[in-house]
mmCIF file of C-alpha atoms in Angstrom:
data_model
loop_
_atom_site.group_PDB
_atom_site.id
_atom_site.type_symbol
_atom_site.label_atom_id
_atom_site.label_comp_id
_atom_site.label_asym_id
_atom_site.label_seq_id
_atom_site.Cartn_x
_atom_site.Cartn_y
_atom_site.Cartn_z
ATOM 1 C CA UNK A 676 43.993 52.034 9.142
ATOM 2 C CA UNK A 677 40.272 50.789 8.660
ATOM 3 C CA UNK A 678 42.006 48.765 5.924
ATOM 4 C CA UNK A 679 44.434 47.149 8.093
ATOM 5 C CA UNK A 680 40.898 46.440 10.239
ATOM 6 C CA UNK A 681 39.406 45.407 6.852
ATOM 7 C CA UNK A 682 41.709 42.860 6.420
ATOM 8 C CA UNK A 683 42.480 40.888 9.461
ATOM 9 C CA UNK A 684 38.590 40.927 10.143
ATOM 10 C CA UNK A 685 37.080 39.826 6.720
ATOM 11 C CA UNK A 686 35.637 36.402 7.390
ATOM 12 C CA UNK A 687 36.624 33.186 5.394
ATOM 13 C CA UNK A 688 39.876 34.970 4.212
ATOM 14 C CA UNK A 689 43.029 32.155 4.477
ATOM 15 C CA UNK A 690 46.152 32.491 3.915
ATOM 16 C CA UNK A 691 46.407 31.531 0.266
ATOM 17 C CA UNK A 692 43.347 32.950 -0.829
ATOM 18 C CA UNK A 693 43.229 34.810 -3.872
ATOM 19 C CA UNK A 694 43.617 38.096 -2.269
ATOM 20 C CA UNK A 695 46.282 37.248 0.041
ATOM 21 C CA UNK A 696 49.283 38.836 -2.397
ATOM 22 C CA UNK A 697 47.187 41.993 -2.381
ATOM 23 C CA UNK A 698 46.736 42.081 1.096
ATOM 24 C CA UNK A 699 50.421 41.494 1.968
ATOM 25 C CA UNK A 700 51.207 44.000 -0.755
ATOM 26 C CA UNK A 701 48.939 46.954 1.147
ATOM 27 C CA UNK A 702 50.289 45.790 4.434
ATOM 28 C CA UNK A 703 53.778 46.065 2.892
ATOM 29 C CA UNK A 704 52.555 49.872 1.526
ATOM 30 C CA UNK A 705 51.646 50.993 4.660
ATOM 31 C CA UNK A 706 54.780 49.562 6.501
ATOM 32 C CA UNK A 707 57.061 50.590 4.292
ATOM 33 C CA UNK A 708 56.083 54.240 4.873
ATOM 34 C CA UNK A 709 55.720 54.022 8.091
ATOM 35 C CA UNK A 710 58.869 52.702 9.081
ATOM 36 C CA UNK A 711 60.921 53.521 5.901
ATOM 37 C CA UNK A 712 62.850 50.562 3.821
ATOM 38 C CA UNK A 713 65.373 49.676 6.112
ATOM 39 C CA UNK A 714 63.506 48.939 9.353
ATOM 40 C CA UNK A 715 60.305 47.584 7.983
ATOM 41 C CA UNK A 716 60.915 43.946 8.163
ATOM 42 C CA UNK A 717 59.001 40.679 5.738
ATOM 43 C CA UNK A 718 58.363 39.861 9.471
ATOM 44 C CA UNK A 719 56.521 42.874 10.682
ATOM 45 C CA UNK A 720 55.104 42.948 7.091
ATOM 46 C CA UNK A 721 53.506 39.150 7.443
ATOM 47 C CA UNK A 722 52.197 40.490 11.103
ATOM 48 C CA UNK A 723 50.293 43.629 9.677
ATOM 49 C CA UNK A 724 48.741 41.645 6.662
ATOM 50 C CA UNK A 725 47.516 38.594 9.297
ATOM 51 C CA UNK A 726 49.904 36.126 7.186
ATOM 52 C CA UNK A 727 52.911 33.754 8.050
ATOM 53 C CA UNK A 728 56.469 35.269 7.172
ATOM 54 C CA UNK A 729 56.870 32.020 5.379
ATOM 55 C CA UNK A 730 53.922 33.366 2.855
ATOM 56 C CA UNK A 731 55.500 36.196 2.469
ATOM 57 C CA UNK A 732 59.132 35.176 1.183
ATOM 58 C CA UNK A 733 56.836 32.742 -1.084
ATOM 59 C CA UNK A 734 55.230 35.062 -2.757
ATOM 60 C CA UNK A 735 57.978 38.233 -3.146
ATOM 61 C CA UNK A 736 61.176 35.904 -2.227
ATOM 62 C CA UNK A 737 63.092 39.473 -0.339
ATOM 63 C CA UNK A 738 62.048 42.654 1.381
ATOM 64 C CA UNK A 739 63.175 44.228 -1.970
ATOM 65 C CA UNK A 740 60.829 41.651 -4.241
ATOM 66 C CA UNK A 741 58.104 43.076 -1.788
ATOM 67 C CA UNK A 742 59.087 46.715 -2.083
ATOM 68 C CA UNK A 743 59.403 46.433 -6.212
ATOM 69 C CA UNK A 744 55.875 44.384 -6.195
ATOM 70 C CA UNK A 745 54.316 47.142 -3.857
ATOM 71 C CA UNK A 746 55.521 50.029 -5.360
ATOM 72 C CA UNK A 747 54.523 48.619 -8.931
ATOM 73 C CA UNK A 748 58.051 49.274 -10.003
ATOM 74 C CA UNK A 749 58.998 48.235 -13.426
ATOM 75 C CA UNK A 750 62.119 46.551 -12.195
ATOM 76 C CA UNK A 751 63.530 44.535 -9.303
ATOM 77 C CA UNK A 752 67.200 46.091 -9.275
ATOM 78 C CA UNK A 753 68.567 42.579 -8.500
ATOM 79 C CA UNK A 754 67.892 41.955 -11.694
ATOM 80 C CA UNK A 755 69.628 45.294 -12.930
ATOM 81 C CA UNK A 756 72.736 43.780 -11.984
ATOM 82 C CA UNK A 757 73.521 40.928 -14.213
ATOM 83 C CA UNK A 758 72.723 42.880 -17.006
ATOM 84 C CA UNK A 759 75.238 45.441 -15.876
ATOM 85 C CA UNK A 760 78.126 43.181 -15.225
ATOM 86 C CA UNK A 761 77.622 40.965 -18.443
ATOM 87 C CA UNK A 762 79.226 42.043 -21.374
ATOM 88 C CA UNK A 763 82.484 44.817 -22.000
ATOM 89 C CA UNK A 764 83.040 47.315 -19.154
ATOM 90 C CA UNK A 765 83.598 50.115 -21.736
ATOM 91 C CA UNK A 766 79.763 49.424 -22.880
ATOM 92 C CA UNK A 767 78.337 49.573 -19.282
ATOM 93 C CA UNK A 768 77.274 53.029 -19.326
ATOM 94 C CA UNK A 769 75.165 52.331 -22.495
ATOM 95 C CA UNK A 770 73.410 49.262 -21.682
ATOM 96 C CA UNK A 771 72.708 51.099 -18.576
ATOM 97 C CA UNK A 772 71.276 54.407 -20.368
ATOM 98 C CA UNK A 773 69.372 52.127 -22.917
ATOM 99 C CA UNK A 774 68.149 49.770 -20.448
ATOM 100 C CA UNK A 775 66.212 52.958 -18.590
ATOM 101 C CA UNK A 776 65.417 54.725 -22.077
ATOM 102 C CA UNK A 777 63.523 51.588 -22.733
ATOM 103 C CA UNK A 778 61.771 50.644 -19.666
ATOM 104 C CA UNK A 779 60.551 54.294 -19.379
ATOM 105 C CA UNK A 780 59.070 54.254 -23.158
ATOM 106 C CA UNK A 781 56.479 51.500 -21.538
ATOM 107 C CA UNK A 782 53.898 54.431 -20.366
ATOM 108 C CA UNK A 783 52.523 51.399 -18.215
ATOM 109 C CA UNK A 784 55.854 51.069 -16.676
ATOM 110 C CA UNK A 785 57.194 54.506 -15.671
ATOM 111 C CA UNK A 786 53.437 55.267 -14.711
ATOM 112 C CA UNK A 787 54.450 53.690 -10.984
ATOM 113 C CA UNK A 788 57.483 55.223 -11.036
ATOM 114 C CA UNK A 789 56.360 59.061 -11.735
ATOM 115 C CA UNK A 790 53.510 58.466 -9.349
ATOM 116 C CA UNK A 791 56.051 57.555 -7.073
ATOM 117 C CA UNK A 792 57.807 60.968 -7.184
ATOM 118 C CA UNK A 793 54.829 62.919 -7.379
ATOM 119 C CA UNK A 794 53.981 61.914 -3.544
ATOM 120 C CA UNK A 795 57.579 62.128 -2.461
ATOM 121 C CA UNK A 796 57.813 65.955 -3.567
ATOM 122 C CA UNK A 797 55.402 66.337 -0.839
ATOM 123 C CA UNK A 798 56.051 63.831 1.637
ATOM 124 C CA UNK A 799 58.649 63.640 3.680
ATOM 125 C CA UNK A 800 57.636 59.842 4.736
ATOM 126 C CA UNK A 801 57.812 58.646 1.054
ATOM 127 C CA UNK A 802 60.847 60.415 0.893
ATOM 128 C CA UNK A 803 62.546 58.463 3.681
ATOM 129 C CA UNK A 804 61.360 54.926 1.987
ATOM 130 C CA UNK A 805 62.146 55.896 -1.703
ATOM 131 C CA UNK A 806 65.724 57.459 -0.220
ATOM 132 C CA UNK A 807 66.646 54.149 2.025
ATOM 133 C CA UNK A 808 65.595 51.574 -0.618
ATOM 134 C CA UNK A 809 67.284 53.717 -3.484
ATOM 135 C CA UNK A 810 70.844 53.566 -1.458
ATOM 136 C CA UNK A 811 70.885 50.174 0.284
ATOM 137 C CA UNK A 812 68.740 48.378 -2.271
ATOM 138 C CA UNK A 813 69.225 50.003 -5.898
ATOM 139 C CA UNK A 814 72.627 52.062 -5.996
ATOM 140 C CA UNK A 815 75.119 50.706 -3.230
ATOM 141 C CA UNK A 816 74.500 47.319 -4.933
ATOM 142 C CA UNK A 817 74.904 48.165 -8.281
ATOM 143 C CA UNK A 818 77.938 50.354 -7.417
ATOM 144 C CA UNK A 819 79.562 47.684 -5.575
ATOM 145 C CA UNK A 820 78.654 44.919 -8.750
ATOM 146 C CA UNK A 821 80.515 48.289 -10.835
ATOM 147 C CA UNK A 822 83.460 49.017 -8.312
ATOM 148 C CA UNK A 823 82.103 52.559 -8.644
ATOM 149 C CA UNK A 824 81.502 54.941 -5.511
ATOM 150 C CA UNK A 825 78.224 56.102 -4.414
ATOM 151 C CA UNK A 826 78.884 59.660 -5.309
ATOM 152 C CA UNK A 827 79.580 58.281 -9.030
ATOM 153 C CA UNK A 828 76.839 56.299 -8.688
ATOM 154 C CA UNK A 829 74.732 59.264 -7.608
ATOM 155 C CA UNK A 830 75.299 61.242 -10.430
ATOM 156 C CA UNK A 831 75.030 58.739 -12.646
ATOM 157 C CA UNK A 832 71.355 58.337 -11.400
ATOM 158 C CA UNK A 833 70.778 62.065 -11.295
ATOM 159 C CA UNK A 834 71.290 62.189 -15.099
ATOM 160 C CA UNK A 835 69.031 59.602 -15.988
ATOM 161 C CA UNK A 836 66.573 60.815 -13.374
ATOM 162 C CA UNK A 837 66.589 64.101 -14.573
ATOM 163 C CA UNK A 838 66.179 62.577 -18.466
ATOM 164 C CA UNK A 839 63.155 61.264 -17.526
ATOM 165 C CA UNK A 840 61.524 63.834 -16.025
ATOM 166 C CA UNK A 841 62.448 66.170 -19.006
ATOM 167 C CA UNK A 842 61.390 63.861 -21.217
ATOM 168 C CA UNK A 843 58.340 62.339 -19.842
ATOM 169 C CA UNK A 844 56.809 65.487 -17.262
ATOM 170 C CA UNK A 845 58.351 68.663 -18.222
ATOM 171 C CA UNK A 846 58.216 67.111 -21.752
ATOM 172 C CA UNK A 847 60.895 69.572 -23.134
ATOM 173 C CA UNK A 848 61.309 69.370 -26.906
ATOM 174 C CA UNK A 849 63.245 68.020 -28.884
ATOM 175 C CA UNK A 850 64.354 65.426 -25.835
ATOM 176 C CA UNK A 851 60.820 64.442 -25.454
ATOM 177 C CA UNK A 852 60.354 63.089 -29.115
ATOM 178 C CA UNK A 853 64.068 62.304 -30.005
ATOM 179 C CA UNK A 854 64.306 58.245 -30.258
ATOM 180 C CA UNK A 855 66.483 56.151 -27.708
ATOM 181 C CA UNK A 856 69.343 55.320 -29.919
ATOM 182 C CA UNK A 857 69.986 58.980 -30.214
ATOM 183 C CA UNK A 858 69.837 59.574 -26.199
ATOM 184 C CA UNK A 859 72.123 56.364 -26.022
ATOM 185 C CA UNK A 860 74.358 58.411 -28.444
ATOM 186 C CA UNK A 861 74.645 61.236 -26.477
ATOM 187 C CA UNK A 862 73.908 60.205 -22.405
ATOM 188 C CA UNK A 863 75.734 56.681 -22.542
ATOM 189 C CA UNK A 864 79.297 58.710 -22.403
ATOM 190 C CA UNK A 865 78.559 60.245 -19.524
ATOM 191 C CA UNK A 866 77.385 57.520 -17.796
ATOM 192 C CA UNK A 867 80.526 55.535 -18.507
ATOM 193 C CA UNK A 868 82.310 58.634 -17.446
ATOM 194 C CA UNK A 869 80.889 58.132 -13.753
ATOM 195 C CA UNK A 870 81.633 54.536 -14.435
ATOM 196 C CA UNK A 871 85.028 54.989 -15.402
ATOM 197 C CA UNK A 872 85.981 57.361 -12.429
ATOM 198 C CA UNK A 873 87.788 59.388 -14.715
ATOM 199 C CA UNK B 904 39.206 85.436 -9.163
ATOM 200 C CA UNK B 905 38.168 86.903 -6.102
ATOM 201 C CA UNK B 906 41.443 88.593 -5.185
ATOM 202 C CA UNK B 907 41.237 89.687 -9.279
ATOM 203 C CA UNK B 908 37.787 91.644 -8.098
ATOM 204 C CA UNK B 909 39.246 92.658 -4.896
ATOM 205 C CA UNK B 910 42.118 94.124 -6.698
ATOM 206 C CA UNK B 911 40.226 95.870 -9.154
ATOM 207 C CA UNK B 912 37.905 97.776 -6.788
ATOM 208 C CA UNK B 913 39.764 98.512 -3.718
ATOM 209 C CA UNK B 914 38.472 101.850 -3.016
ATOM 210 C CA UNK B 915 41.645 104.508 -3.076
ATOM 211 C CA UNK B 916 44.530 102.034 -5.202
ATOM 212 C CA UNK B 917 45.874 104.209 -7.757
ATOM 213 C CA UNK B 918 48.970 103.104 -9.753
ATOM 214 C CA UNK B 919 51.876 103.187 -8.011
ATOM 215 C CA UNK B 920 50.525 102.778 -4.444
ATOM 216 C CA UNK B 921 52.639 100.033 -1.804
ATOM 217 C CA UNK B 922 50.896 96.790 -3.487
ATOM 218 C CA UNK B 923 50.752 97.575 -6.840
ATOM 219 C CA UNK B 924 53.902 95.443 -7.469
ATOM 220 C CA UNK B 925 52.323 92.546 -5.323
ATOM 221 C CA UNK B 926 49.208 92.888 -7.610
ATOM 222 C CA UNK B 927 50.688 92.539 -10.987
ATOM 223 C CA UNK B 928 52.316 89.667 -9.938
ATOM 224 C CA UNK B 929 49.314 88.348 -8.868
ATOM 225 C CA UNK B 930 48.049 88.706 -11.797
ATOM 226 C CA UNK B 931 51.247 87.752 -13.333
ATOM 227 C CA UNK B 932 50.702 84.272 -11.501
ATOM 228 C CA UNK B 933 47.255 83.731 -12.555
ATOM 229 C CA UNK B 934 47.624 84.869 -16.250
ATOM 230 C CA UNK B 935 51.048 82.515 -16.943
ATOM 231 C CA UNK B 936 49.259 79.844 -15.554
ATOM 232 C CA UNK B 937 46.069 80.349 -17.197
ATOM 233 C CA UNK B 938 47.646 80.988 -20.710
ATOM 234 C CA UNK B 939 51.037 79.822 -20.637
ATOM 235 C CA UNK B 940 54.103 81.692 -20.444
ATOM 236 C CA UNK B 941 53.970 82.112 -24.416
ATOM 237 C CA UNK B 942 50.386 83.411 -24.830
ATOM 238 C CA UNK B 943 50.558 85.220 -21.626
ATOM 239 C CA UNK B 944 51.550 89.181 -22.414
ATOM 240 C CA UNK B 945 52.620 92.173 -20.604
ATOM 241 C CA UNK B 946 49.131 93.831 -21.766
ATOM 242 C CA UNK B 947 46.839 91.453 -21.064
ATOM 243 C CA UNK B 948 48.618 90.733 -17.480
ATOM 244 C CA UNK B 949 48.398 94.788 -16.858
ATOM 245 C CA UNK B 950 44.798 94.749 -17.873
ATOM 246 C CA UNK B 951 43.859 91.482 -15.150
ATOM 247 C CA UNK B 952 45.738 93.640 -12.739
ATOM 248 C CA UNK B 953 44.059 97.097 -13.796
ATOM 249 C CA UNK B 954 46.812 99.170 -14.166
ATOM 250 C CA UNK B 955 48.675 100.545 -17.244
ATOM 251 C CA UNK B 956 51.382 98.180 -18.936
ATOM 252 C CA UNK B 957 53.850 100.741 -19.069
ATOM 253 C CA UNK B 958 53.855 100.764 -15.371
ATOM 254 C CA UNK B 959 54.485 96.992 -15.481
ATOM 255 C CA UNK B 960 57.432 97.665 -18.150
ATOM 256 C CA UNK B 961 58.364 100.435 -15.312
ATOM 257 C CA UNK B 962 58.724 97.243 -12.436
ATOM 258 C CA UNK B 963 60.034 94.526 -14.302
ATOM 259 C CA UNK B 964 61.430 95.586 -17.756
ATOM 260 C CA UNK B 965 60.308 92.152 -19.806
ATOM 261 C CA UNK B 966 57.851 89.489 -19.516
ATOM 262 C CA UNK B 967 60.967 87.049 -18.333
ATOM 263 C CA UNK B 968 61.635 89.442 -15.525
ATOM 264 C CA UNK B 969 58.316 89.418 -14.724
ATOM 265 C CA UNK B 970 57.444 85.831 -14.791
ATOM 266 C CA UNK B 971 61.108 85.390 -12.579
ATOM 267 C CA UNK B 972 59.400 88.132 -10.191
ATOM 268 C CA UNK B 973 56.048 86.095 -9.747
ATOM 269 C CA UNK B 974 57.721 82.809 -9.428
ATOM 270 C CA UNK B 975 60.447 84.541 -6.706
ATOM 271 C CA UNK B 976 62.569 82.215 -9.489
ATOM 272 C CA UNK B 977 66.227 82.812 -7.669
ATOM 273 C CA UNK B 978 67.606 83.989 -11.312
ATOM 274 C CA UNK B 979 66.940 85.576 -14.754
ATOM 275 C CA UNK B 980 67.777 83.673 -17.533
ATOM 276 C CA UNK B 981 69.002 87.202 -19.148
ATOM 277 C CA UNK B 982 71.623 87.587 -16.703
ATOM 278 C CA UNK B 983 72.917 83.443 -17.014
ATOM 279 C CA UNK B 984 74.185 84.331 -20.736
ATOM 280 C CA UNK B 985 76.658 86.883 -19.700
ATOM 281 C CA UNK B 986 78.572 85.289 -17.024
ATOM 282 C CA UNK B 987 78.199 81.851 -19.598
ATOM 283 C CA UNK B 988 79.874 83.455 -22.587
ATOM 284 C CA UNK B 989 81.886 85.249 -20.559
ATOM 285 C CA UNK B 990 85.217 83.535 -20.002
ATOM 286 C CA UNK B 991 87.113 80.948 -21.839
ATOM 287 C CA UNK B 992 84.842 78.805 -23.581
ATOM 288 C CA UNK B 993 86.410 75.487 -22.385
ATOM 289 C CA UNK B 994 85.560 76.346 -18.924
ATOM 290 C CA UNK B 995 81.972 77.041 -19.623
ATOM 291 C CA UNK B 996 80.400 73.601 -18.137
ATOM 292 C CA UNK B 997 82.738 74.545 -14.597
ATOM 293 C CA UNK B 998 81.269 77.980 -15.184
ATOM 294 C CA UNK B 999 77.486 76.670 -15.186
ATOM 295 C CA UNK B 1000 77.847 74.028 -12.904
ATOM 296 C CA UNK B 1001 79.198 75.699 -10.209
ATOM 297 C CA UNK B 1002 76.603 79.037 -10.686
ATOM 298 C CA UNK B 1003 73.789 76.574 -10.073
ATOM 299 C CA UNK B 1004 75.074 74.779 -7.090
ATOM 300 C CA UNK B 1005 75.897 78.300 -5.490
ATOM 301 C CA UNK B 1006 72.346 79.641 -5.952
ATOM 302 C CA UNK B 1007 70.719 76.227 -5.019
ATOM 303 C CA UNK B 1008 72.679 75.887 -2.071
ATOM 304 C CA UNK B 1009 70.932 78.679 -0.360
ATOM 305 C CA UNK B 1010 67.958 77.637 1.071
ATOM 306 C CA UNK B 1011 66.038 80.542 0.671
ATOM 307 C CA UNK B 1012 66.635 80.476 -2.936
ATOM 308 C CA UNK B 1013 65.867 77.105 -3.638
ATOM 309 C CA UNK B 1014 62.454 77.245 -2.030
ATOM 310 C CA UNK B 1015 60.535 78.495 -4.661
ATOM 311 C CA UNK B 1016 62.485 76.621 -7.440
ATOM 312 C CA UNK B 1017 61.585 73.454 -6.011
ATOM 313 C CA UNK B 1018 57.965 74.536 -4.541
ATOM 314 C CA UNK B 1019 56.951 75.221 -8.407
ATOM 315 C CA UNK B 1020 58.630 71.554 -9.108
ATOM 316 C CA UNK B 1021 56.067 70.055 -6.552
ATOM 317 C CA UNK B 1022 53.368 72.039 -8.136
ATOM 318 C CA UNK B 1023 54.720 71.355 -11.423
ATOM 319 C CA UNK B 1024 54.378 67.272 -11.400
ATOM 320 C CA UNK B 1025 50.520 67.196 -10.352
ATOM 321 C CA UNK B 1026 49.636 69.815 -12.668
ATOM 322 C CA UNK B 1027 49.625 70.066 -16.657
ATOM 323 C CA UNK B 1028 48.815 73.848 -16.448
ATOM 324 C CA UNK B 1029 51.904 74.731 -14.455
ATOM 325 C CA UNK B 1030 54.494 71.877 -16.180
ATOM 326 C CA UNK B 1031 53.124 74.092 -19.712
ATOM 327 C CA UNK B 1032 53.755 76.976 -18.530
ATOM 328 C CA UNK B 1033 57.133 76.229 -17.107
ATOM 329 C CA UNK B 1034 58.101 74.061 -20.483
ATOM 330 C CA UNK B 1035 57.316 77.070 -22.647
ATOM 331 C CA UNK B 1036 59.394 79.296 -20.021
ATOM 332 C CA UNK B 1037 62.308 77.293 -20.110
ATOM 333 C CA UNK B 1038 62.186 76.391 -23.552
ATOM 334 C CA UNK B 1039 61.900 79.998 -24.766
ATOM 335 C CA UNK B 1040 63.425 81.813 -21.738
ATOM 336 C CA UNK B 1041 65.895 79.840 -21.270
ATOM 337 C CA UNK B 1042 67.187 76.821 -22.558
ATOM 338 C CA UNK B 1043 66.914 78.062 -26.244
ATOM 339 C CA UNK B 1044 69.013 81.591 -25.050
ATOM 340 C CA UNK B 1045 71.521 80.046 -24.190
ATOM 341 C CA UNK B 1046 71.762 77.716 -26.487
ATOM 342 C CA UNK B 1047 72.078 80.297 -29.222
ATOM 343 C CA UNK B 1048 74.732 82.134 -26.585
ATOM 344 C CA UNK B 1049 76.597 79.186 -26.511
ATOM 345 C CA UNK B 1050 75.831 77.448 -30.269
ATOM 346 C CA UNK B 1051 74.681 74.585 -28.647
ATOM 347 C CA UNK B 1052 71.809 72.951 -29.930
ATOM 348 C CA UNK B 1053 68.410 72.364 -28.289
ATOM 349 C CA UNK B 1054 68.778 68.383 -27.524
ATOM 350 C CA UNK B 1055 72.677 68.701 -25.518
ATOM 351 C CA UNK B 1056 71.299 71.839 -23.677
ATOM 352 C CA UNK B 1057 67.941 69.660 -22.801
ATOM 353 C CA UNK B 1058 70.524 66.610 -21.822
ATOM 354 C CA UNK B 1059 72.857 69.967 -19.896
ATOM 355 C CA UNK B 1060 69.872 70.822 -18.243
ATOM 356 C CA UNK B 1061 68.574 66.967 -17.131
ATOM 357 C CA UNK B 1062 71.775 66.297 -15.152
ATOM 358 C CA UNK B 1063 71.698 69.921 -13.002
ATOM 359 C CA UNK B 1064 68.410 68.987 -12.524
ATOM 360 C CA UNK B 1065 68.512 65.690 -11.608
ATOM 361 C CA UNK B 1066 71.691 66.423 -9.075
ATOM 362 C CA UNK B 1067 69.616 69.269 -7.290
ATOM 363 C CA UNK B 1068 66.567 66.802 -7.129
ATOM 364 C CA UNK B 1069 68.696 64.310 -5.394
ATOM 365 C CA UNK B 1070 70.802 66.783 -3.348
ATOM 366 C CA UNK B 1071 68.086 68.616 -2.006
ATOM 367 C CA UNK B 1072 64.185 66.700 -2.128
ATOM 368 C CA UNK B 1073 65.176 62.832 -1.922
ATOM 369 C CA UNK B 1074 68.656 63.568 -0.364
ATOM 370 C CA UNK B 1075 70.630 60.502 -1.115
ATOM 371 C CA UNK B 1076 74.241 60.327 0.246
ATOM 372 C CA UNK B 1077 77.056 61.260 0.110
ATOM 373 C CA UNK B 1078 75.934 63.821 -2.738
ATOM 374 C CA UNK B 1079 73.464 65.638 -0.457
ATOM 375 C CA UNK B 1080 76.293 66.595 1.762
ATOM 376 C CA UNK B 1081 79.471 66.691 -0.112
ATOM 377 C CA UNK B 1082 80.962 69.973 -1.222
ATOM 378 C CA UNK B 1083 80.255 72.344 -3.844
ATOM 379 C CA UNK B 1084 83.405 72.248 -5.325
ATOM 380 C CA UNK B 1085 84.064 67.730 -5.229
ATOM 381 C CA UNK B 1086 80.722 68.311 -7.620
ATOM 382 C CA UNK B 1087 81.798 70.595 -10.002
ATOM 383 C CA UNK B 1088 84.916 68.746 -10.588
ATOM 384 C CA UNK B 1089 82.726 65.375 -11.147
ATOM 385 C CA UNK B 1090 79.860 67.238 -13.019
ATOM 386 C CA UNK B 1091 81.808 70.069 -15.161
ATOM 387 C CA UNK B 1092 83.056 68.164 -17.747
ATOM 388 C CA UNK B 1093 79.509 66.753 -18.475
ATOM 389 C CA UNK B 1094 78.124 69.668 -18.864
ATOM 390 C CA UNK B 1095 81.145 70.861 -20.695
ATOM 391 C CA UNK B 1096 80.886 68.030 -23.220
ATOM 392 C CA UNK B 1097 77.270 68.974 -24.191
ATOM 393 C CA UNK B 1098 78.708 71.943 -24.805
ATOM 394 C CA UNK B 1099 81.097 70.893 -27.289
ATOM 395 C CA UNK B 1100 79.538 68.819 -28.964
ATOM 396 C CA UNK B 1101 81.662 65.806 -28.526
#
């Protein structure tokens, strides 16, 4: 809160400024676990941080963009998609499993992501956000790119989920050392199992 | 270490008394996670709790059974491999599957499963003593069980995981809600193709 204060106060600050993507970026933090994903608003967002909407969709172009930039996420899963949908269906599941493998190997990249999940174990606000922006943002939208059901989708997640959290903080071995193309090998048919629907 | 002095000089504890269970898993608890679950032994753990190790044989038979007795872990690994190789061997993912949505299911049982999770991801102490655990407790058992080798148990083990992370701590639906049986039928033969190897 004395942030919030901070940062509508601080004299000489402009929209523009050099901070101003920071300071819609906190704003967007705050609201966004507040008021979980789906009823924070770029609108509400703008208001908290001082700023004109228009600034906003400038800078981070959706409330996902925002979310993504905020959260320090690795990805924006609108991008996800294209990648998904281009090239053979039967090879979905293993661009998909290889596309995660190798974002995660980026310690600078899954870094967000782990912290992430290390508050949500113990908050039930951070929950709600990560939940809402994970179904209507990440895997209803892939899943309806796919033509696969959320409860496909689901599990598809919870495999690579769980991969990366054996791999990277349980840090079982041999899956913690073994290289991607071997996980490809071996995860990429179960993927395109859930992908399949068979 | 002020419940270990405590323990040790309570006037009028002898072995055997109403809490001497409670207080070798106390010291259970502070020994694992001190040392490890591979360093950690049933003498050393009897000697932090001041009584004699065959009395700690006497309560909980191994150091497994211990360390699932001070973690209120729902389940020994030593009775999984039974009902696993127990059973025609094409139905062993079903089999597996379906055991640990039944015991996650109940709340009570889940609590401390997921409460050592939570500990687990801020703290490299507790995610080494629950790596060597399930490496050497578990995952490698049944592995040898089932002749299936370290990596597709590890890959077994990520998707179970992963599905009772999402089911029960971020709760994404439908698969927080659906039944246990729609999930076996989508999850079995994922589990049952890391078991054979194909």
């Amino acid at each position: 809160m004395s942030e919030v204060t901070t940062g509508r106060r601080r004299p000489g600050r402009r929209p523009g400024s050099a901070d101003t993507r920071g300071e819609i970026m906190a704003a967007a933090r705050r609201t966004f676990a507040e008021k979980g994903f789906d009823k924070a608003t770029i609108r509400g967002i703008a208001r908290e941080a001082g700023v004109d909407p228009a600034l906003v969709h400038h800078y981070f172009t959706s409330k996902e963009g925002l979310f993504v930039a905020a959260m320090e996420l690795p990805v924006n899963p609108e991008e996800i998609i294209p990648l998904l949908v281009a090239g053979p269906r039967e090879e979905t599941g293993e661009r998909l499993v290889r596309f995660i493998l190798t974002i995660t190997a980026d310690a600078q990249a899954r870094q967000p992501v782990l912290a992430l999940m290390r508050t949500a174990m113990t908050n039930e606000q951070v929950v709600g956000m990560i939940r809402e922006f994970m179904t209507h943002a990440l895997l209803e939208k892939v899943g309806e790119a796919l033509g696969v059901s959320p409860l496909r989708m689901e599990a598809a997640f919870a495999q690579m989920f769980g991969v990366v959290l054996v791999r990277y903080v349980i840090r079982l071995e041999p899956i913690a050392s073994v290289g991607i193309e071997e996980l490809v090998a071996l995860l990429a048919p179960t993927v395109q199992r859930y992908i399949d629907g068979t």
